[in-house]
CSV table of C-alpha atoms in Angstrom, one decimal:
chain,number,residue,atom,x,y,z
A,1,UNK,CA,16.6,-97.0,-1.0
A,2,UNK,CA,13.7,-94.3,-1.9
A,3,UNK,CA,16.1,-91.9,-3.6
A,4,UNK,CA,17.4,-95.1,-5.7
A,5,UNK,CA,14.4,-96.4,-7.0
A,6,UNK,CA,13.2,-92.7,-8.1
A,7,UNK,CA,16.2,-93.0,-10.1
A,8,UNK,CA,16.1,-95.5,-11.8
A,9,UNK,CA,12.3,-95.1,-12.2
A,10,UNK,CA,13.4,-92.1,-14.2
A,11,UNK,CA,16.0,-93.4,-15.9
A,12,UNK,CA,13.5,-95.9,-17.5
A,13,UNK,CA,10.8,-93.4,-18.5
A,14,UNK,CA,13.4,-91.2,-20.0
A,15,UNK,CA,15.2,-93.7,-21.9
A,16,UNK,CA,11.8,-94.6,-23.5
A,17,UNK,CA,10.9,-90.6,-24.3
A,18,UNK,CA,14.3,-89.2,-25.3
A,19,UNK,CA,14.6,-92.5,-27.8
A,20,UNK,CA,10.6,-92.0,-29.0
A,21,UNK,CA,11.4,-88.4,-29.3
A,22,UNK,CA,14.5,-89.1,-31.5
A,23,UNK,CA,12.9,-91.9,-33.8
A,24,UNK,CA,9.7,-89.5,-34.2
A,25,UNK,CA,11.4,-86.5,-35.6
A,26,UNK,CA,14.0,-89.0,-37.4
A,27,UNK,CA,17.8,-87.2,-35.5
A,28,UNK,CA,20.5,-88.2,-35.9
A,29,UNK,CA,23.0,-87.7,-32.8
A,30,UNK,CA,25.8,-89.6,-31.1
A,31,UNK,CA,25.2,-92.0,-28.3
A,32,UNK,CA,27.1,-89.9,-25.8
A,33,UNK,CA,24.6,-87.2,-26.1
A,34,UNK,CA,21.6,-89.4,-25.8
A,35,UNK,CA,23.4,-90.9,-22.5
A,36,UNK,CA,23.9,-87.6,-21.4
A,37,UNK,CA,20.6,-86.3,-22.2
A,38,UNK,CA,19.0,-89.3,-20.3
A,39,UNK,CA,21.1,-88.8,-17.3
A,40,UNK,CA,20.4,-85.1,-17.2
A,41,UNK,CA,16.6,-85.5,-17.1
A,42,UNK,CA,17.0,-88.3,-14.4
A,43,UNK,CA,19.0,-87.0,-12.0
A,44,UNK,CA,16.9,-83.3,-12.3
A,45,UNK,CA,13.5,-85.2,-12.2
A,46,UNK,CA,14.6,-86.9,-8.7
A,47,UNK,CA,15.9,-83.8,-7.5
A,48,UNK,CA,12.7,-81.5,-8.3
A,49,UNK,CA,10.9,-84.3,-6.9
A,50,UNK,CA,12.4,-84.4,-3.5
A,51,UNK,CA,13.0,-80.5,-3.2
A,52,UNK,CA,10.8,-78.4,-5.0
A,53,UNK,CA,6.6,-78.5,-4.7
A,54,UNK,CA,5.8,-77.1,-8.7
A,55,UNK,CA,6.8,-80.1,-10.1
A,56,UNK,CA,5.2,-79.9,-13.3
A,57,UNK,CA,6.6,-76.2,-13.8
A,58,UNK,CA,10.2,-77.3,-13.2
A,59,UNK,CA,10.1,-80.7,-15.2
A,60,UNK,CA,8.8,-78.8,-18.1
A,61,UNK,CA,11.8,-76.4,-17.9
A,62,UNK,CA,14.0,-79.1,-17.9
A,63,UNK,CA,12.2,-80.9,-20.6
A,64,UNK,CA,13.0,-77.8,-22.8
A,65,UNK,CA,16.3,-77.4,-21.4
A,66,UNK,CA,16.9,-81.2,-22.6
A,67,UNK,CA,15.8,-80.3,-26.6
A,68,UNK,CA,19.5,-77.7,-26.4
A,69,UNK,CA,21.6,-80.7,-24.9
A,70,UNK,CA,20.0,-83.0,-27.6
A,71,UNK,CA,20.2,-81.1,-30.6
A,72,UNK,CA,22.5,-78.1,-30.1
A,73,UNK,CA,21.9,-74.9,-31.4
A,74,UNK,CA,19.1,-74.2,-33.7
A,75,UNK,CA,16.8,-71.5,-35.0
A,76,UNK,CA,14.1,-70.5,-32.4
A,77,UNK,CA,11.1,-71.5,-34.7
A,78,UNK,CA,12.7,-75.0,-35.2
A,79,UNK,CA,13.5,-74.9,-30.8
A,80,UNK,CA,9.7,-73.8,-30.1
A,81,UNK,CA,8.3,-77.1,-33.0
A,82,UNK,CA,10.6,-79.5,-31.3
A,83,UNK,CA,9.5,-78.7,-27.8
A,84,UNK,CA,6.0,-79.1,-28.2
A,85,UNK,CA,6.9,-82.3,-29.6
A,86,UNK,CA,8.6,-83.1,-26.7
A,87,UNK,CA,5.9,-82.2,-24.5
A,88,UNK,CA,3.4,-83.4,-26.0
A,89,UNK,CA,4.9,-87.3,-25.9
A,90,UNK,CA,5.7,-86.7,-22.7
A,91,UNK,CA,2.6,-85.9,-21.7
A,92,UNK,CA,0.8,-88.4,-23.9
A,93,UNK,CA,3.1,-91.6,-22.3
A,94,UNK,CA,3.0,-90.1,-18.3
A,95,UNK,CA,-0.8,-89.4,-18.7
A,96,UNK,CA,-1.5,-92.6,-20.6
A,97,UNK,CA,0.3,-94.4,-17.5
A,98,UNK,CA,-1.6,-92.8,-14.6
A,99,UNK,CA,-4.6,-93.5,-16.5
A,100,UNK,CA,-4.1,-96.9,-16.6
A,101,UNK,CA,-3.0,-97.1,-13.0
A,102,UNK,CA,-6.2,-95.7,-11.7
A,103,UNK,CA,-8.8,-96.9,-13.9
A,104,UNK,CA,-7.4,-100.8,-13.9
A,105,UNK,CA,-6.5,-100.2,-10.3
A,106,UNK,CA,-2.7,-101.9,-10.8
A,107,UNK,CA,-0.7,-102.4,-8.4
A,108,UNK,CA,2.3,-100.1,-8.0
A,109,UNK,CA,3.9,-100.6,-4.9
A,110,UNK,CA,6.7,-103.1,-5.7
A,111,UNK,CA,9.1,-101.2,-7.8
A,112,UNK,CA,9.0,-104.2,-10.6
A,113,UNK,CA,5.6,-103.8,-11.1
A,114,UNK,CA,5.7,-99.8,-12.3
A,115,UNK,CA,9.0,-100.5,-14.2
A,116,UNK,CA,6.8,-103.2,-16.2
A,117,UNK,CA,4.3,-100.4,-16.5
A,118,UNK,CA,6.8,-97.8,-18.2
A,119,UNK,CA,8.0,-100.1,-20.0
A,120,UNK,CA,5.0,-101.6,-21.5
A,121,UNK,CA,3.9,-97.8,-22.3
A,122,UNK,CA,6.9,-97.1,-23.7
A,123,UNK,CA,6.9,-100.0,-26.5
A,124,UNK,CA,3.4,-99.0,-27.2
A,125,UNK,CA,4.3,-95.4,-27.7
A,126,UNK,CA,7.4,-96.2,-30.0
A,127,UNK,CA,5.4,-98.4,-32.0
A,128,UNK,CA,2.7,-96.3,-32.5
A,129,UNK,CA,5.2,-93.2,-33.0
A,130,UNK,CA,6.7,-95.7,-35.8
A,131,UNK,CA,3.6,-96.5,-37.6
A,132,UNK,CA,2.9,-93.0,-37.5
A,133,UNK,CA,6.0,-91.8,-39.1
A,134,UNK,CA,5.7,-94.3,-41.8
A,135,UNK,CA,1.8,-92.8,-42.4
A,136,UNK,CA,4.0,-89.7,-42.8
A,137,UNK,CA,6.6,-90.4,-45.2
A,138,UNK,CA,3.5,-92.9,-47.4
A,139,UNK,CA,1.5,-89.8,-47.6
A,140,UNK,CA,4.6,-87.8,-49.2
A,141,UNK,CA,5.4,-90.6,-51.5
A,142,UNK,CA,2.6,-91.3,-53.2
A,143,UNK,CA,1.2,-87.7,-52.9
A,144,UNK,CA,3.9,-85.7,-53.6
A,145,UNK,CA,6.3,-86.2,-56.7
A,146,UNK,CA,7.9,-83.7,-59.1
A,147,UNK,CA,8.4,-80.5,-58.1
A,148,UNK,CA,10.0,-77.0,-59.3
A,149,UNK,CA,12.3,-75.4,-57.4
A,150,UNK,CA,13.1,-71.8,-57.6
A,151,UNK,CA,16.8,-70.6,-56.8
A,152,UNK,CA,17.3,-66.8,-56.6
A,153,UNK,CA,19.5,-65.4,-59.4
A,154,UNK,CA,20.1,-68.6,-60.5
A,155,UNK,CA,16.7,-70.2,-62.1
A,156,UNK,CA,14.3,-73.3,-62.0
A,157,UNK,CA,14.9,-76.7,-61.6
A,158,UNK,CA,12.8,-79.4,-61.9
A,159,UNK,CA,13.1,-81.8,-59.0
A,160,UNK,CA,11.1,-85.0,-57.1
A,161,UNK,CA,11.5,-86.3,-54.0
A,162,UNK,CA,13.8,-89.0,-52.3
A,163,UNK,CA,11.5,-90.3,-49.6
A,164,UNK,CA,14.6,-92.3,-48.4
A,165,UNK,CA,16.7,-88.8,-48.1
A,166,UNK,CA,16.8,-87.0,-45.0
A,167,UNK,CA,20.4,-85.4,-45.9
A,168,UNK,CA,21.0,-82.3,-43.7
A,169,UNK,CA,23.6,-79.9,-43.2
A,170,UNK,CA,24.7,-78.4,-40.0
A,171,UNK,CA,21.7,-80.5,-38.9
A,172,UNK,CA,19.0,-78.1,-40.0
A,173,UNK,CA,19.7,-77.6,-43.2
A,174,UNK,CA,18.3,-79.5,-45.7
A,175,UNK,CA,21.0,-80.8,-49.0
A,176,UNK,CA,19.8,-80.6,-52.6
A,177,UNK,CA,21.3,-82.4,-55.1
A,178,UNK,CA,21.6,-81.7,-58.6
A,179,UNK,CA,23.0,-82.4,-62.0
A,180,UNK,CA,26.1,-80.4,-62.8
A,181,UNK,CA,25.0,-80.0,-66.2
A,182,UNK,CA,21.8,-78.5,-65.9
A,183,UNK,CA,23.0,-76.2,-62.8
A,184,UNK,CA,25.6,-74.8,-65.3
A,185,UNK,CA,23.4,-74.1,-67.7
A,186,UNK,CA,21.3,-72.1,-65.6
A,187,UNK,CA,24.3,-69.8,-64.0
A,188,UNK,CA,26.6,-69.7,-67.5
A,189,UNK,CA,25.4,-65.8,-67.3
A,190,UNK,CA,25.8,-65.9,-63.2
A,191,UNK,CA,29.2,-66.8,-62.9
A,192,UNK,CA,30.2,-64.0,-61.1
A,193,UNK,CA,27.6,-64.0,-58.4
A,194,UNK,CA,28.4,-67.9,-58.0
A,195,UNK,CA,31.8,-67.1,-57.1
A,196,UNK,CA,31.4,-64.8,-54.8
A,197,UNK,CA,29.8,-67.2,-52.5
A,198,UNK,CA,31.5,-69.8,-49.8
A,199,UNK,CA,32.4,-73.1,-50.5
A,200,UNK,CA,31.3,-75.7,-48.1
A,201,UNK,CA,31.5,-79.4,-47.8
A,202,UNK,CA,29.4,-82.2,-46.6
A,203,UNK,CA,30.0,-86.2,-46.3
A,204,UNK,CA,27.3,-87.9,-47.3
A,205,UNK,CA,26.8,-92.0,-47.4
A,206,UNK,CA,26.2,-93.6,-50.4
A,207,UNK,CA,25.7,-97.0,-52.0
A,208,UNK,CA,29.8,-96.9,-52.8
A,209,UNK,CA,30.1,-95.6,-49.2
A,210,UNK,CA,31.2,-92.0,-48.1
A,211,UNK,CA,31.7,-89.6,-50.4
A,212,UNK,CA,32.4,-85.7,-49.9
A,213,UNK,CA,30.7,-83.1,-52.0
A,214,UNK,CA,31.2,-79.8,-52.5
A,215,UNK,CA,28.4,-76.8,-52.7
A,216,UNK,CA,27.0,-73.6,-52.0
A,217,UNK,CA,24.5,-72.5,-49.2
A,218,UNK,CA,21.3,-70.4,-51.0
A,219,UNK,CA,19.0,-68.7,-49.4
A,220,UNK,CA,15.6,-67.8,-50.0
A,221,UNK,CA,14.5,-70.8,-52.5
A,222,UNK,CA,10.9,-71.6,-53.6
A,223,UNK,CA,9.6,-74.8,-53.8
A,224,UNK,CA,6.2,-75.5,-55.4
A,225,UNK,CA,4.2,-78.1,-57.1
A,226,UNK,CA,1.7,-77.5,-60.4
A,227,UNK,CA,-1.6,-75.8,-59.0
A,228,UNK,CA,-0.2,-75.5,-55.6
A,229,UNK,CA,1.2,-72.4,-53.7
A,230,UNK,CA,5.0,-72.4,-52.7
A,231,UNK,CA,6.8,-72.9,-49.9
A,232,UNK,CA,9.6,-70.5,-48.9
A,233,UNK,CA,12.6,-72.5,-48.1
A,234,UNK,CA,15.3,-70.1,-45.9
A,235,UNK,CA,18.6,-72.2,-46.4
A,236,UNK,CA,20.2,-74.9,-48.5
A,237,UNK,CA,22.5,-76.4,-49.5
A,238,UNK,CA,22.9,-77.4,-53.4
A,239,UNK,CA,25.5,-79.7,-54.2
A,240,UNK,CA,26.6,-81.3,-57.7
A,241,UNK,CA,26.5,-85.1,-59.3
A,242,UNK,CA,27.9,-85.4,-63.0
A,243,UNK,CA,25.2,-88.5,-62.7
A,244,UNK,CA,22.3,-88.2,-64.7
A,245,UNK,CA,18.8,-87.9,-62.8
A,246,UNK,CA,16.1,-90.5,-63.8
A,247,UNK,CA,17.4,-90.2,-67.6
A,248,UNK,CA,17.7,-86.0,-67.4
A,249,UNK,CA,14.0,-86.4,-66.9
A,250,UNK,CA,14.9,-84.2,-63.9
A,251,UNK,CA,17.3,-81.4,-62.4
A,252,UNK,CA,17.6,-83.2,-59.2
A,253,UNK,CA,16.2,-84.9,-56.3
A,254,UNK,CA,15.0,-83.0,-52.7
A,255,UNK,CA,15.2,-85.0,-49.4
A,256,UNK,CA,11.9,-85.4,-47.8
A,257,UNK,CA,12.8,-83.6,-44.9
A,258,UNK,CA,12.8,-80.4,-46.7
A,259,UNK,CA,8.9,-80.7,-46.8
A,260,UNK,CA,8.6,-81.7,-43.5
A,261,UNK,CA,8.3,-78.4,-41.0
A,262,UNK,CA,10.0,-79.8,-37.7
């Protein structure tokens, strides 16, 4: 009965970190993998628990071991980011718990009681994870709004930000859209170099529903804003809209991911 309700002790706390994590840094994954991920933490956590004495050593190892299953491959900059994230709201919901535990003096010996606990913490922390996010993406709005956006060998387009955007492709890398027009005006003397590059396609949902657009993946953009310095951009990817942007007051619109490091 021990071994059991270290399970599903763990099964509760995880539940609450994996889903904080993924509302924090705004991923989108199936349900399968969440499952999986949850499952995979549980059953490691009871396991390290009951055989091995450096528990913190080995649950942080499987804590970054978790970040692959959850999001895949990705570059190891972007790994390193998301595991501190990680570990620091795991950190930040476990510590907040045994504080509480010992300075109110609770009591923790019927199982019901910590799972109450956990889960208590756990709404807190999402909340709070929430209301930060939204301090996040309010700071962006109202801060940041047009922007230039350098495309090597191809020119400048002027740009602003859809706070409501998170379009990615290949899950890292963020999609620009622009105005066929004004891209065609830039590259009429590029043609060549334009067609030496890979087509790719990406679904992306709209207010008509799904629709697939077509594109290329550049590399090494700048994005800046009047009086401020740029920010390199490694990947990606530009796709095309015959609509016209805010009047052809603008190029095109960014997602607000692309100015969030993660």
């Amino acid at each position: 009965m021990y071994i059991e309700e270290i399970l599903l002790e763990n099964i509760v706390v995880n539940s609450f970190l994996v889903l904080i994590y993924i509302s924090f840094i705004n991923l989108n994954i199936t349900k399968r993998r969440v499952i999986f991920s949850i499952i995979y933490l549980s059953i490691f956590s009871v396991l390290i628990k009951i055989y091995s004495s450096n528990v913190i050593i080995y649950s942080i190892l499987i804590n970054v071991s978790n970040i692959y299953i959850l999001e895949g491959k990705t570059c190891f900059k972007i790994f390193i980011k998301r595991n501190i994230y990680f570990l620091v709201l795991y950190f930040l919901y476990v510590g907040v718990i045994f504080f509480e535990i010992l300075i109110f003096d609770l009591n923790i010996s019927k199982i019901l009681n910590r799972l109450l606990i956990y889960s208590f913490n756990g709404i807190i922390l999402k909340v709070l994870t929430d209301i930060l996010w939204k301090m996040w993406i309010s700071k962006i709005k109202f801060s940041l709004n047009i922007y230039e956006v350098v495309i090597k060998n191809i020119g400048k387009f002027k740009m602003f930000i859809d706070t409501g955007n998170f379009a990615s492709y290949k899950e890292e890398i963020p999609v620009i859209i622009i105005n066929e027009e004004s891209y065609l005006k830039k590259v009429k003397k590029r043609k060549k170099y334009i067609y030496t590059m890979k087509d790719e396609e990406i679904i992306i949902k709209t207010l008509t529903g799904y629709c697939t657009y077509k594109g290329y993946v550049f590399k090494e953009l700048i994005i800046k804003k009047r009086g401020e310095k740029g920010k390199n951009i490694k990947d990606a990817l530009i796709i095309f809209t015959k609509e016209k942007i805010e009047n052809n007051i603008f190029d095109g619109i960014l997602p607000a991911n692309i100015l969030i490091e993660k």
